[in-house]
């Protein structure tokens, strides 16, 4: 009978534990071993790239004179908790590879290449921390819970030594490639490591780490490393790209040394960025806004087309403050968008040759606060959504920076003349008039101090809005001398004629006709008045900001960590 | 007595009869010499299947379809009428031959049968803390989900609906959450472990009763998943008798309970001007609103919520047929539910179908087949719906500036906005997101009474459950129209179109399918027998379950036509993905109950559970319990105490577990992700998973419970008290704070945290004596619960200052130091500053110490000042406000008190029931972001900001000047603290049944019309700004629901 049968089954099941095999399941979407399979080990490395590569960032522009904003940095309001950059989770993953790769069965060449990349990123992350805080705990193996975890901060010098050791290893392990090699796809290579080494040594020699400029040999080391990097890269075919504007859109060109590649994948937030959207006017963008609005100080920093300052009476061109865009360094209008300039073509069905208006009432949504927009690396072919999910590659180090690093180190070791060809190469590419002496507007026979100022200006212009200015000002300990006690400015652009009249004129002409008209009669329609961007406070950078504080959330976790000097209870000297 | 052969825990009726018969036949024997007859009726008319017995005899019968009965009885004595879910009636015969009785829904009755997990017990013999509610109590309440029907009806159970979106369910919390992990109770439907989804899928009309197991001893038989209590649902089953058809339909409309007020156009413009002024921006700046603009906005302001509002409607219809013969009994039912939201293209649909069938194959062998299906659909805007609160849509409408109308000449306005909440809710323009949940549930149960061993029965069941969750999302870019601007600074939108503002978006079709496939096999032996005065009840269970959750999604972009919302309209897939997880469990359960003369009660149980979440050596958990009761009222010496009809003392202790943490944390594994770097093409990435913990095992809670049950005044009044203390230990958590953050690894969960919880709950009921001659009846039921927690051990930083430690505080305030670390704002984060007032005058500033700063900023007029408590170096005031000055601002962020009051009255066939519900004791933080010079000007702010300090409004309540941070976000402080205590009239039901005389001619069994209102009245709210039951101030508002219903029985 059925009932009896089910009873037997039931009793049978109660008495046996044979059913426990249903508990023997394994996770379906994870792997337990990656070090014996080159594809899995490579995938592990792909993830290390994804989380460690630097990317687009417009914040740093606001912590300097490039744009407005930057509140707590600019007004002396930073607290212990303001700067939290602590990528020890990434460092652990790197250490795990370095610890384990040799125990796996990959080929020696494979191991070498992976180790070289891992050490490169370990050096990179330690350097990113050291430049913020000075010395941090050096952790070079993936710790287990039984290790002594309550570590102390290592001296800055110990950290730099380790960073250089890792970079030297990666220089030895990483492949040598040329810009046109198939392998030049975003992976770091020997030249990348050499360029980063040059940058690290440049920082370490700079006043941030050596305020009295008395440390022996640091500039010499910086000079040598940057010279090695330049020479090596040059020998491999790296160099300045021909076009200052399109170098951003000809991806992996010969100027790109250290790159983060992008390719929009909807569910991978690391694969795209919204830098373009944040930079563009909101009227032709969406999702982000307000970044990279140039200050008047930046607008005025660009020289005339012959490379002379706008105030230099010796310039071949006369600076006209009403037609300030005329006869400027070509990088001016490759970087700055002003009222009446062409900006954004062929997108969202807008007429080609679209003109950007920044006058009061000329913009519908969130008008620019400074009267200007920035156009560097902004892809004008992108629609709003593409701008928000932009795939433009980020170039952390381009060849121009290697030249500038070398120029600066050369000048500091006394080889001032060696800096000239480095700067003129950059100015020549920019399209500045060579001048009769082929110095592209540079003063003849500069002193070391003059050359220092020239290099700093060149960095400000060439690398504008590339996230370098803030770190440079900090590295030079130049915030106080350059910015403290000052305020940043912009322009209020106003219509001089009634809006109806202007609108009628606007709609009666093609953009090109309008543009041409404004080249001669701009002042009939528009007036510029200087406006204050720092309305409340003077800029007030404090000396302790040259090495930030460790956040209390970090100190709470480990009582062995000392706070940085200059901050509450700070005892750790970052200059050692 | 064919019906008393079987013991299925889900067959209440059979069990009741069985118990009644067993007792009467074993213990008593009395002579029969009279016949009594009459009609038994309830609220809806005659009641069939009511058990009628003569007290102290084995004489028993049931009422027929017309509620009629006929029973042989002595001239003296008492007839007892009992019916599941109704209060027992004891009527002295006193020589009468006609006794008509009106039953009223269940006051607390000791003879009522309650389902307590793997078996049913008479309430009188229950020794744990158990509350139950009969479905008849909420049958008329039009709810989209079952959880919404229960609020306020169960002592010690906090049920809150966090948003008023159509189809939004309620959260259920039993007593208090004693863990940081899963705090949801375990849901068991007809003996099958289900989940909240399946619970909410049930229509109230297919439910017989809901029982809550609150104490550890009652819950311990559900072992590893019962730490948060257990919700047991019994669905309706057929009763012997002619087929009875019942139809209930309601149609209702809704209004929001409360919409927080926002700044109107003029207020917003004025506030922006003030803010610019504080920031010393020159008056020439184009961001200022000029006088002509301000004047314009005084008379022009648009409320986007009002402009887009559509009155929500809801309708529900259910039809069920129940009946059966001696051998086959059935319940067949179905329901349909449709509700619309308050904005276009927001709606919810639900269908349920159930067939429960019991077949008595032989005298001792019964087979039951339960089949049910539920289908739910939510339909909303095209964005990814992570939860159904629709906060983004509602918040956008709430904050859209009043300066711009949503539409001009029928065209969506694109000035000042990036996206348009009106267009977003128009599927043909912006797409849609539809999700379908489809649940299929089938259970076969075999019951066998072993004939050769008296009292032994066996039961085995197999349940198969499949759920399919299918989401289809169509996303379309759309255009808005730019209009000309007018006014001194171009802030007024004119009405001539000047251009197009595209809302660029990927044009795509995405569909996703998730499945849950699981089975549960149960085999159970029951032994229940009385030996003289010794009663024994033993249960032994084997349970086994496996579950598989696969999911799959695909996306195609750039559809050839947005009107073809099919994959056929696009080329190669843009994205395809999916995953799969599996789980399995094995359990053994044993229960042994002993009673002596129904007077001394002793229960013991255990559950031995295994789960694949934990490593083989730690995967078996043993969860025992013991409980005892003493029915004082059964003692001979108590016979004289006429006042009490019943009095029982109870005590229990039980161990339960919780395992709701990620699987396989004991293994060192690497995750494969699609987040590798890009090298010309995207790559896969691999990263190390959590740092394995090979010792991970169950989280455990030991609960002590003491209770008292009493009935007095001829059973009209009942009282129930339960007190509990719970110690939860081995709580699973990642002890990340105990390692320095240079360690770098994400730790697996480990068993180390401890939380104590304690509290009590009280139920009190009074029922008027409903004898036949009375037309007027009434009842009162009240419940009150208090429960609180105390953190004993938690993951905290080694160096954390003691004043920020969570230890000793209740769960939910904050686990210490969290605000700075990730900047996450949470309304239950009650760590903040004690506001000492706005700096209103120069004298206020001059009174401050030299060098005083507020979060790094020198004091200025209009700033909010805080109490200086300590500094980074000292525990004494240090002359500046730093994050060290923060303190815990409230005692509770989770309401420790919950209460409900049900009042009901009936006069003849007219009845009125009122349910009041409330929570008390919790505080929350208002959004601290104020008005601003917006980066994008479309956002307004809450109205309370209009009362901000300014030179013209020196007594404003809110500060005029921001201290720090982006925009005008203030730091959490006492200024923004609100009390979320409230009492509301949760439900009102007015019902009228047509008199029987009128119906007799129609052939209808009963006809009843009713009005049901939900959330109609907020009686008291300490929070004057928003509905305190809502998750937060920007939650989609709760709705007042006015429904009219009709119930027809055939």
PDB file of N, CA, C and O in Angstrom, chain B residues 838-877:
ATOM      1  N   UNK B 838      22.089  79.736  16.640  1.00  0.00           N
ATOM      2  CA  UNK B 838      22.616  80.509  15.530  1.00  0.00           C
ATOM      3  C   UNK B 838      23.310  81.744  16.104  1.00  0.00           C
ATOM      4  O   UNK B 838      22.838  82.323  17.085  1.00  0.00           O
ATOM      5  N   UNK B 839      24.435  82.123  15.521  1.00  0.00           N
ATOM      6  CA  UNK B 839      25.124  83.351  15.940  1.00  0.00           C
ATOM      7  C   UNK B 839      24.373  84.526  15.309  1.00  0.00           C
ATOM      8  O   UNK B 839      24.523  84.816  14.131  1.00  0.00           O
ATOM      9  N   UNK B 840      23.513  85.145  16.108  1.00  0.00           N
ATOM     10  CA  UNK B 840      22.563  86.104  15.544  1.00  0.00           C
ATOM     11  C   UNK B 840      23.087  87.536  15.532  1.00  0.00           C
ATOM     12  O   UNK B 840      22.712  88.325  14.686  1.00  0.00           O
ATOM     13  N   UNK B 841      23.897  87.863  16.491  1.00  0.00           N
ATOM     14  CA  UNK B 841      24.363  89.251  16.583  1.00  0.00           C
ATOM     15  C   UNK B 841      25.872  89.263  16.783  1.00  0.00           C
ATOM     16  O   UNK B 841      26.480  88.239  17.140  1.00  0.00           O
ATOM     17  N   UNK B 842      26.446  90.430  16.570  1.00  0.00           N
ATOM     18  CA  UNK B 842      27.881  90.563  16.781  1.00  0.00           C
ATOM     19  C   UNK B 842      28.222  90.228  18.232  1.00  0.00           C
ATOM     20  O   UNK B 842      29.275  89.671  18.511  1.00  0.00           O
ATOM     21  N   UNK B 843      27.288  90.533  19.136  1.00  0.00           N
ATOM     22  CA  UNK B 843      27.541  90.234  20.548  1.00  0.00           C
ATOM     23  C   UNK B 843      27.711  88.735  20.762  1.00  0.00           C
ATOM     24  O   UNK B 843      28.534  88.288  21.564  1.00  0.00           O
ATOM     25  N   UNK B 844      26.939  87.939  20.014  1.00  0.00           N
ATOM     26  CA  UNK B 844      27.086  86.476  20.116  1.00  0.00           C
ATOM     27  C   UNK B 844      28.492  86.056  19.717  1.00  0.00           C
ATOM     28  O   UNK B 844      29.089  85.165  20.320  1.00  0.00           O
ATOM     29  N   UNK B 845      29.003  86.686  18.681  1.00  0.00           N
ATOM     30  CA  UNK B 845      30.343  86.332  18.194  1.00  0.00           C
ATOM     31  C   UNK B 845      31.400  86.819  19.173  1.00  0.00           C
ATOM     32  O   UNK B 845      32.342  86.089  19.496  1.00  0.00           O
ATOM     33  N   UNK B 846      31.196  88.047  19.681  1.00  0.00           N
ATOM     34  CA  UNK B 846      32.183  88.610  20.605  1.00  0.00           C
ATOM     35  C   UNK B 846      32.295  87.782  21.877  1.00  0.00           C
ATOM     36  O   UNK B 846      33.338  87.761  22.532  1.00  0.00           O
ATOM     37  N   UNK B 847      31.204  87.094  22.218  1.00  0.00           N
ATOM     38  CA  UNK B 847      31.220  86.303  23.460  1.00  0.00           C
ATOM     39  C   UNK B 847      32.042  85.029  23.327  1.00  0.00           C
ATOM     40  O   UNK B 847      32.318  84.358  24.319  1.00  0.00           O
ATOM     41  N   UNK B 848      32.413  84.680  22.094  1.00  0.00           N
ATOM     42  CA  UNK B 848      33.144  83.431  21.896  1.00  0.00           C
ATOM     43  C   UNK B 848      34.610  83.615  22.257  1.00  0.00           C
ATOM     44  O   UNK B 848      35.144  84.718  22.183  1.00  0.00           O
ATOM     45  N   UNK B 849      35.286  82.543  22.632  1.00  0.00           N
ATOM     46  CA  UNK B 849      36.696  82.653  22.994  1.00  0.00           C
ATOM     47  C   UNK B 849      37.537  83.137  21.816  1.00  0.00           C
ATOM     48  O   UNK B 849      37.162  82.973  20.653  1.00  0.00           O
ATOM     49  N   UNK B 850      38.667  83.704  22.168  1.00  0.00           N
ATOM     50  CA  UNK B 850      39.630  84.143  21.162  1.00  0.00           C
ATOM     51  C   UNK B 850      40.048  82.958  20.298  1.00  0.00           C
ATOM     52  O   UNK B 850      40.295  81.872  20.806  1.00  0.00           O
ATOM     53  N   UNK B 851      40.093  83.160  19.001  1.00  0.00           N
ATOM     54  CA  UNK B 851      40.572  82.098  18.118  1.00  0.00           C
ATOM     55  C   UNK B 851      39.561  80.975  17.897  1.00  0.00           C
ATOM     56  O   UNK B 851      39.913  79.915  17.377  1.00  0.00           O
ATOM     57  N   UNK B 852      38.328  81.223  18.286  1.00  0.00           N
ATOM     58  CA  UNK B 852      37.289  80.200  18.137  1.00  0.00           C
ATOM     59  C   UNK B 852      37.043  79.910  16.664  1.00  0.00           C
ATOM     60  O   UNK B 852      36.930  80.828  15.851  1.00  0.00           O
ATOM     61  N   UNK B 853      36.979  78.644  16.313  1.00  0.00           N
ATOM     62  CA  UNK B 853      36.596  78.285  14.947  1.00  0.00           C
ATOM     63  C   UNK B 853      35.536  77.201  15.009  1.00  0.00           C
ATOM     64  O   UNK B 853      35.500  76.405  15.947  1.00  0.00           O
ATOM     65  N   UNK B 854      34.682  77.208  14.007  1.00  0.00           N
ATOM     66  CA  UNK B 854      33.658  76.167  13.887  1.00  0.00           C
ATOM     67  C   UNK B 854      34.032  75.324  12.687  1.00  0.00           C
ATOM     68  O   UNK B 854      33.948  75.769  11.547  1.00  0.00           O
ATOM     69  N   UNK B 855      34.515  74.134  12.956  1.00  0.00           N
ATOM     70  CA  UNK B 855      34.984  73.232  11.907  1.00  0.00           C
ATOM     71  C   UNK B 855      35.959  73.935  10.976  1.00  0.00           C
ATOM     72  O   UNK B 855      35.853  73.855   9.766  1.00  0.00           O
ATOM     73  N   UNK B 856      36.868  74.652  11.564  1.00  0.00           N
ATOM     74  CA  UNK B 856      37.935  75.279  10.799  1.00  0.00           C
ATOM     75  C   UNK B 856      37.617  76.672  10.310  1.00  0.00           C
ATOM     76  O   UNK B 856      38.477  77.346   9.765  1.00  0.00           O
ATOM     77  N   UNK B 857      36.375  77.137  10.478  1.00  0.00           N
ATOM     78  CA  UNK B 857      35.980  78.427   9.928  1.00  0.00           C
ATOM     79  C   UNK B 857      35.751  79.410  11.075  1.00  0.00           C
ATOM     80  O   UNK B 857      35.126  79.078  12.079  1.00  0.00           O
ATOM     81  N   UNK B 858      36.244  80.623  10.894  1.00  0.00           N
ATOM     82  CA  UNK B 858      36.031  81.651  11.913  1.00  0.00           C
ATOM     83  C   UNK B 858      34.543  81.986  11.985  1.00  0.00           C
ATOM     84  O   UNK B 858      33.855  82.005  10.966  1.00  0.00           O
ATOM     85  N   UNK B 859      34.026  82.216  13.198  1.00  0.00           N
ATOM     86  CA  UNK B 859      32.584  82.450  13.346  1.00  0.00           C
ATOM     87  C   UNK B 859      32.130  83.688  12.588  1.00  0.00           C
ATOM     88  O   UNK B 859      32.827  84.694  12.538  1.00  0.00           O
ATOM     89  N   UNK B 860      30.962  83.588  11.993  1.00  0.00           N
ATOM     90  CA  UNK B 860      30.361  84.715  11.287  1.00  0.00           C
ATOM     91  C   UNK B 860      28.885  84.747  11.631  1.00  0.00           C
ATOM     92  O   UNK B 860      28.317  83.738  12.045  1.00  0.00           O
ATOM     93  N   UNK B 861      28.284  85.886  11.423  1.00  0.00           N
ATOM     94  CA  UNK B 861      26.852  86.025  11.678  1.00  0.00           C
ATOM     95  C   UNK B 861      26.075  85.008  10.851  1.00  0.00           C
ATOM     96  O   UNK B 861      26.362  84.808   9.677  1.00  0.00           O
ATOM     97  N   UNK B 862      25.085  84.417  11.477  1.00  0.00           N
ATOM     98  CA  UNK B 862      24.233  83.474  10.759  1.00  0.00           C
ATOM     99  C   UNK B 862      24.705  82.046  10.809  1.00  0.00           C
ATOM    100  O   UNK B 862      23.998  81.143  10.387  1.00  0.00           O
ATOM    101  N   UNK B 863      25.919  81.818  11.331  1.00  0.00           N
ATOM    102  CA  UNK B 863      26.416  80.448  11.423  1.00  0.00           C
ATOM    103  C   UNK B 863      25.784  79.745  12.601  1.00  0.00           C
ATOM    104  O   UNK B 863      25.423  80.360  13.603  1.00  0.00           O
ATOM    105  N   UNK B 864      25.670  78.449  12.481  1.00  0.00           N
ATOM    106  CA  UNK B 864      25.167  77.650  13.595  1.00  0.00           C
ATOM    107  C   UNK B 864      26.347  77.288  14.483  1.00  0.00           C
ATOM    108  O   UNK B 864      27.355  76.764  14.008  1.00  0.00           O
ATOM    109  N   UNK B 865      26.186  77.584  15.736  1.00  0.00           N
ATOM    110  CA  UNK B 865      27.257  77.247  16.678  1.00  0.00           C
ATOM    111  C   UNK B 865      26.894  75.977  17.429  1.00  0.00           C
ATOM    112  O   UNK B 865      25.721  75.626  17.555  1.00  0.00           O
ATOM    113  N   UNK B 866      27.923  75.293  17.898  1.00  0.00           N
ATOM    114  CA  UNK B 866      27.712  74.036  18.596  1.00  0.00           C
ATOM    115  C   UNK B 866      28.333  74.104  19.979  1.00  0.00           C
ATOM    116  O   UNK B 866      29.164  74.956  20.272  1.00  0.00           O
ATOM    117  N   UNK B 867      27.949  73.132  20.759  1.00  0.00           N
ATOM    118  CA  UNK B 867      28.488  73.071  22.109  1.00  0.00           C
ATOM    119  C   UNK B 867      29.903  72.498  22.062  1.00  0.00           C
ATOM    120  O   UNK B 867      30.141  71.442  21.471  1.00  0.00           O
ATOM    121  N   UNK B 868      30.800  73.220  22.688  1.00  0.00           N
ATOM    122  CA  UNK B 868      32.192  72.764  22.755  1.00  0.00           C
ATOM    123  C   UNK B 868      32.314  71.805  23.928  1.00  0.00           C
ATOM    124  O   UNK B 868      32.163  72.190  25.082  1.00  0.00           O
ATOM    125  N   UNK B 869      32.575  70.559  23.615  1.00  0.00           N
ATOM    126  CA  UNK B 869      32.611  69.542  24.665  1.00  0.00           C
ATOM    127  C   UNK B 869      34.029  69.096  24.955  1.00  0.00           C
ATOM    128  O   UNK B 869      34.440  68.934  26.078  1.00  0.00           O
ATOM    129  N   UNK B 870      34.775  68.916  23.887  1.00  0.00           N
ATOM    130  CA  UNK B 870      36.131  68.422  24.063  1.00  0.00           C
ATOM    131  C   UNK B 870      36.937  68.710  22.806  1.00  0.00           C
ATOM    132  O   UNK B 870      36.384  69.180  21.804  1.00  0.00           O
ATOM    133  N   UNK B 871      38.208  68.445  22.888  1.00  0.00           N
ATOM    134  CA  UNK B 871      39.070  68.634  21.730  1.00  0.00           C
ATOM    135  C   UNK B 871      39.810  67.359  21.426  1.00  0.00           C
ATOM    136  O   UNK B 871      39.659  66.364  22.121  1.00  0.00           O
ATOM    137  N   UNK B 872      40.627  67.401  20.394  1.00  0.00           N
ATOM    138  CA  UNK B 872      41.376  66.194  20.049  1.00  0.00           C
ATOM    139  C   UNK B 872      42.364  65.804  21.135  1.00  0.00           C
ATOM    140  O   UNK B 872      42.745  64.645  21.247  1.00  0.00           O
ATOM    141  N   UNK B 873      42.777  66.782  21.929  1.00  0.00           N
ATOM    142  CA  UNK B 873      43.795  66.487  22.934  1.00  0.00           C
ATOM    143  C   UNK B 873      43.229  66.294  24.325  1.00  0.00           C
ATOM    144  O   UNK B 873      43.904  65.812  25.195  1.00  0.00           O
ATOM    145  N   UNK B 874      42.011  66.755  24.513  1.00  0.00           N
ATOM    146  CA  UNK B 874      41.532  66.758  25.895  1.00  0.00           C
ATOM    147  C   UNK B 874      40.056  66.453  25.936  1.00  0.00           C
ATOM    148  O   UNK B 874      39.362  66.552  24.923  1.00  0.00           O
ATOM    149  N   UNK B 875      39.599  66.081  27.091  1.00  0.00           N
ATOM    150  CA  UNK B 875      38.182  65.853  27.283  1.00  0.00           C
ATOM    151  C   UNK B 875      37.501  67.103  27.814  1.00  0.00           C
ATOM    152  O   UNK B 875      36.371  67.056  28.273  1.00  0.00           O
ATOM    153  N   UNK B 876      38.205  68.210  27.784  1.00  0.00           N
ATOM    154  CA  UNK B 876      37.624  69.475  28.213  1.00  0.00           C
ATOM    155  C   UNK B 876      37.421  70.357  26.985  1.00  0.00           C
ATOM    156  O   UNK B 876      38.086  70.170  25.974  1.00  0.00           O
ATOM    157  N   UNK B 877      36.509  71.317  27.070  1.00  0.00           N
ATOM    158  CA  UNK B 877      36.313  72.229  25.940  1.00  0.00           C
ATOM    159  C   UNK B 877      37.648  72.851  25.527  1.00  0.00           C
ATOM    160  O   UNK B 877      38.453  73.226  26.368  1.00  0.00           O
TER     161      UNK B 877
END
